């Protein structure tokens, strides 16, 4: 009965109460926090958010992390959409609790990227909160304090980002009960695939960290140098993970009996690599069953040879050209004192959209 009412997905968004009644049949995910407003999630509280049982417990024990969880989810979704803005699959989300829809469970490279970027977003947001002194359970990396190299004239100072707490939390919050991945033989399950990719996302935060320094001394002489470890801007993490996505590795799905014996050997997969089971659809045509929006109506670039080029983006179907009027400020002049006067300039430009 419950199942049926959730067959129509939007029923769950309309009736928030249903989220707590049937979180699983809607493929609900914590990632929904990234597409909903802070007010709504606060009102719902840990008990009514689309969380798994474990996550709900963790949320209840550490309610002070809810804003960071939400910030992390938002950061990750925005980065996913930025990295994929020119691709056929553009990381679009919906406001129902399945968020990414079919791509969240399809076992494709896109699923891999989603899990990696979401886990990384959580580490990033929690760590940021730690460094800002907003949490009592974590802070700056104290292990570095007082160290350094006096011979080379620098020492650790300021606040070094301490990613351990955020990494621990991201694991606890996202990974399910399967702890020891090396016990999975003959391929992965969707659960262990997701877990592997989430960990690869967390490793990305570690890998993209860098050391920043500042000079002190008479007129910038750099007699004393203070350095600290800092996480990369999340955009850099996004670029890193997009590269991993391009080079992701196909592994066998243990639940498929058909896979040949030879394929069942588990490849040695590096923990930094993203892995997937299933070839992606081409994302060209709308396919509601597989949650594919298709590229019809997408804006394309006639001269680009990249994925946003009309040929690739429109899958060879061709494109329509519209003339659009752009209005911009131009011929700006500074008028003493203190105004800037500009003219409005109009230009007519071609815009191309996929057929
Ligand atoms: C993705 O593309 C669809 C059309 O296929 C469009 O409606 C949507 O706004 C795009 N989403 C983003 C996040 O760019
Ligand atoms: C700091 O914590 C408070 C409550 O715990 C939260 O409302 C606020 O958004 C947090 N600020 C940041 C920058 O994380
Ligand atoms: C995982 O399981 C393997 C084989 O059973 C064992 O050798 C290894 O120590 C375990 N690792 C952890 C982290 O428990
Ligand atoms: C279209 O692609 C070309 C070549 O990559 C680029 O120079 C141009 O800025 C792009 N135009 C738009 C509107 O993005």
PDB file of N, CA and C in Angstrom, residues 89 102-116 190 193-194 197:
ATOM      1  N   UNK A  89      24.958  14.587 -19.748  1.00  0.00           N
ATOM      2  CA  UNK A  89      24.410  14.433 -18.395  1.00  0.00           C
ATOM      3  C   UNK A  89      24.932  15.630 -17.624  1.00  0.00           C
ATOM      4  N   UNK A 102      17.451   8.285 -11.006  1.00  0.00           N
ATOM      5  CA  UNK A 102      17.986   6.978 -11.395  1.00  0.00           C
ATOM      6  C   UNK A 102      19.520   6.929 -11.317  1.00  0.00           C
ATOM      7  N   UNK A 103      20.182   8.044 -11.592  1.00  0.00           N
ATOM      8  CA  UNK A 103      21.654   8.011 -11.629  1.00  0.00           C
ATOM      9  C   UNK A 103      22.281   7.706 -10.268  1.00  0.00           C
ATOM     10  N   UNK A 104      21.490   7.816  -9.234  1.00  0.00           N
ATOM     11  CA  UNK A 104      22.022   7.513  -7.902  1.00  0.00           C
ATOM     12  C   UNK A 104      22.211   6.015  -7.702  1.00  0.00           C
ATOM     13  N   UNK A 105      21.460   5.219  -8.465  1.00  0.00           N
ATOM     14  CA  UNK A 105      21.536   3.773  -8.267  1.00  0.00           C
ATOM     15  C   UNK A 105      21.910   3.017  -9.540  1.00  0.00           C
ATOM     16  N   UNK A 106      22.254   3.733 -10.612  1.00  0.00           N
ATOM     17  CA  UNK A 106      22.462   3.054 -11.894  1.00  0.00           C
ATOM     18  C   UNK A 106      23.803   2.327 -11.976  1.00  0.00           C
ATOM     19  N   UNK A 107      24.699   2.559 -11.031  1.00  0.00           N
ATOM     20  CA  UNK A 107      25.983   1.863 -11.054  1.00  0.00           C
ATOM     21  C   UNK A 107      26.901   2.292 -12.186  1.00  0.00           C
ATOM     22  N   UNK A 108      26.674   3.507 -12.709  1.00  0.00           N
ATOM     23  CA  UNK A 108      27.484   4.021 -13.821  1.00  0.00           C
ATOM     24  C   UNK A 108      28.574   4.963 -13.295  1.00  0.00           C
ATOM     25  N   UNK A 109      29.362   5.480 -14.218  1.00  0.00           N
ATOM     26  CA  UNK A 109      30.398   6.453 -13.862  1.00  0.00           C
ATOM     27  C   UNK A 109      29.788   7.676 -13.175  1.00  0.00           C
ATOM     28  N   UNK A 110      28.553   7.979 -13.590  1.00  0.00           N
ATOM     29  CA  UNK A 110      27.882   9.141 -13.007  1.00  0.00           C
ATOM     30  C   UNK A 110      27.555   8.870 -11.538  1.00  0.00           C
ATOM     31  N   UNK A 111      27.114   7.640 -11.244  1.00  0.00           N
ATOM     32  CA  UNK A 111      26.866   7.253  -9.852  1.00  0.00           C
ATOM     33  C   UNK A 111      28.168   7.398  -9.056  1.00  0.00           C
ATOM     34  N   UNK A 112      29.254   6.948  -9.670  1.00  0.00           N
ATOM     35  CA  UNK A 112      30.561   7.004  -9.006  1.00  0.00           C
ATOM     36  C   UNK A 112      30.922   8.444  -8.658  1.00  0.00           C
ATOM     37  N   UNK A 113      30.729   9.335  -9.627  1.00  0.00           N
ATOM     38  CA  UNK A 113      31.083  10.735  -9.372  1.00  0.00           C
ATOM     39  C   UNK A 113      30.214  11.325  -8.267  1.00  0.00           C
ATOM     40  N   UNK A 114      28.926  11.022  -8.314  1.00  0.00           N
ATOM     41  CA  UNK A 114      28.010  11.566  -7.307  1.00  0.00           C
ATOM     42  C   UNK A 114      28.467  11.153  -5.902  1.00  0.00           C
ATOM     43  N   UNK A 115      28.734   9.855  -5.718  1.00  0.00           N
ATOM     44  CA  UNK A 115      29.150   9.401  -4.392  1.00  0.00           C
ATOM     45  C   UNK A 115      30.458  10.045  -3.953  1.00  0.00           C
ATOM     46  N   UNK A 116      31.396  10.145  -4.884  1.00  0.00           N
ATOM     47  CA  UNK A 116      32.702  10.711  -4.531  1.00  0.00           C
ATOM     48  C   UNK A 116      32.576  12.178  -4.141  1.00  0.00           C
ATOM     49  N   UNK A 190      26.604  -3.036  -5.325  1.00  0.00           N
ATOM     50  CA  UNK A 190      26.390  -1.593  -5.452  1.00  0.00           C
ATOM     51  C   UNK A 190      26.817  -0.887  -4.160  1.00  0.00           C
ATOM     52  N   UNK A 193      30.627  -0.730  -4.102  1.00  0.00           N
ATOM     53  CA  UNK A 193      31.053   0.198  -5.144  1.00  0.00           C
ATOM     54  C   UNK A 193      30.880   1.641  -4.646  1.00  0.00           C
ATOM     55  N   UNK A 194      29.709   1.916  -4.101  1.00  0.00           N
ATOM     56  CA  UNK A 194      29.454   3.271  -3.599  1.00  0.00           C
ATOM     57  C   UNK A 194      30.422   3.633  -2.482  1.00  0.00           C
ATOM     58  N   UNK A 197      33.841   4.491  -3.867  1.00  0.00           N
ATOM     59  CA  UNK A 197      33.879   5.801  -4.508  1.00  0.00           C
ATOM     60  C   UNK A 197      33.770   6.938  -3.493  1.00  0.00           C
TER      61      UNK A 197
END
